[in-house]
Phi, psi and omega in degrees: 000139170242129178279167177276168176269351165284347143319305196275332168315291153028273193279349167309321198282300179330326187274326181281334173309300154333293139001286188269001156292302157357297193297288176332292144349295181278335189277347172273307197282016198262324198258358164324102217222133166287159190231100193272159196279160188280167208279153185246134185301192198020032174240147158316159168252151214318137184253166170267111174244346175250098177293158174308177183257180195279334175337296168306289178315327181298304174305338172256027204259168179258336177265200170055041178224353176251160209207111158234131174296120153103356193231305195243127173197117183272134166216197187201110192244170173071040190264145184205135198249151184206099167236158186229150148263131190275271227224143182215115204179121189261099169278152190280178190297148179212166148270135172228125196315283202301326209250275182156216185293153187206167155234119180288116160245106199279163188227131161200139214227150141229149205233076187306108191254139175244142202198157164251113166296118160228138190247127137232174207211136170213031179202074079261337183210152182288178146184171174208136195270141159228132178208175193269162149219177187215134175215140171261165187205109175256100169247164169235136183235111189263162146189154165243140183292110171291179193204130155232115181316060194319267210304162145299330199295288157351301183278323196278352174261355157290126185253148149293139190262093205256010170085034157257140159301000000 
């Protein structure tokens, strides 16, 4: 008996589809930034303390992302994160139109990942590679404080920031 070939299209499509359903998803909570309670006097100020997650790294690494069913496939197994902080820095108050007076606080990490690369191939003949690799990753995790201004003095040294010296 022979199938037809608008069959086998079929069972293809579900597995690549799938995929960029993932990609998609996960890249709307990537660009996302919390708005944190203003800063309270006589406490130290708020440190970067949440390394990224490996989620985040996956998504931002250049290997381990291409995939055709049945013929090609990269993946990155054996992954082990070295994360460091570059920059933990409290910009002073600014205004930002939808929120209001803010303080910007960068976060910025780089993150050395070591993985075992594996290619496989199953078409015109299989095989599979496996070799180590280092990848570095600089992410920022930005996020803002709000800030309230008791005094007049205090609100008239909050500027609108409109990009003028």
């Amino acid at each position: 008996m022979r199938l037809p070939f608008g069959l086998l299209v079929a069972t293809i499509l579900p597995f690549a589809s799938a995929g960029c359903l993932i990609n998609t998803h996960s890249l709307e909570k990537d660009y996302r930034r919390p708005i944190l309670p203003p800063i309270q006097e006589g406490f130290p100020p708020p440190l970067c303390e949440d390394p990224p997650d490996v989620g985040a790294l996956r998504r931002n690494m250049k290997g381990g992302h291409r995939r055709v069913p049945y013929f090609f496939d990269e993946r990155c197994d054996n992954i082990q994160v070295m994360t460091e902080k570059l920059v933990d820095k409290l910009d002073p108050p600014h205004f930002f139109p939808l929120i209001g007076p803010a303080q910007l606080h960068h976060c910025q990490w780089q993150c050395t990942v070591h993985y075992d690369e594996t290619i496989t191939v199953g078409f015109p003949f299989s095989f599979q590679c496996k070799r180590p690799r280092l990848e570095v990753v600089n992410l920022d995790r930005d996020h803002l404080h709000l800030c309230v201004a008791p005094g007049k003095e205090e609100q008239k040294a909050i500027r609108p920031d409109r990009g003028r010296p």
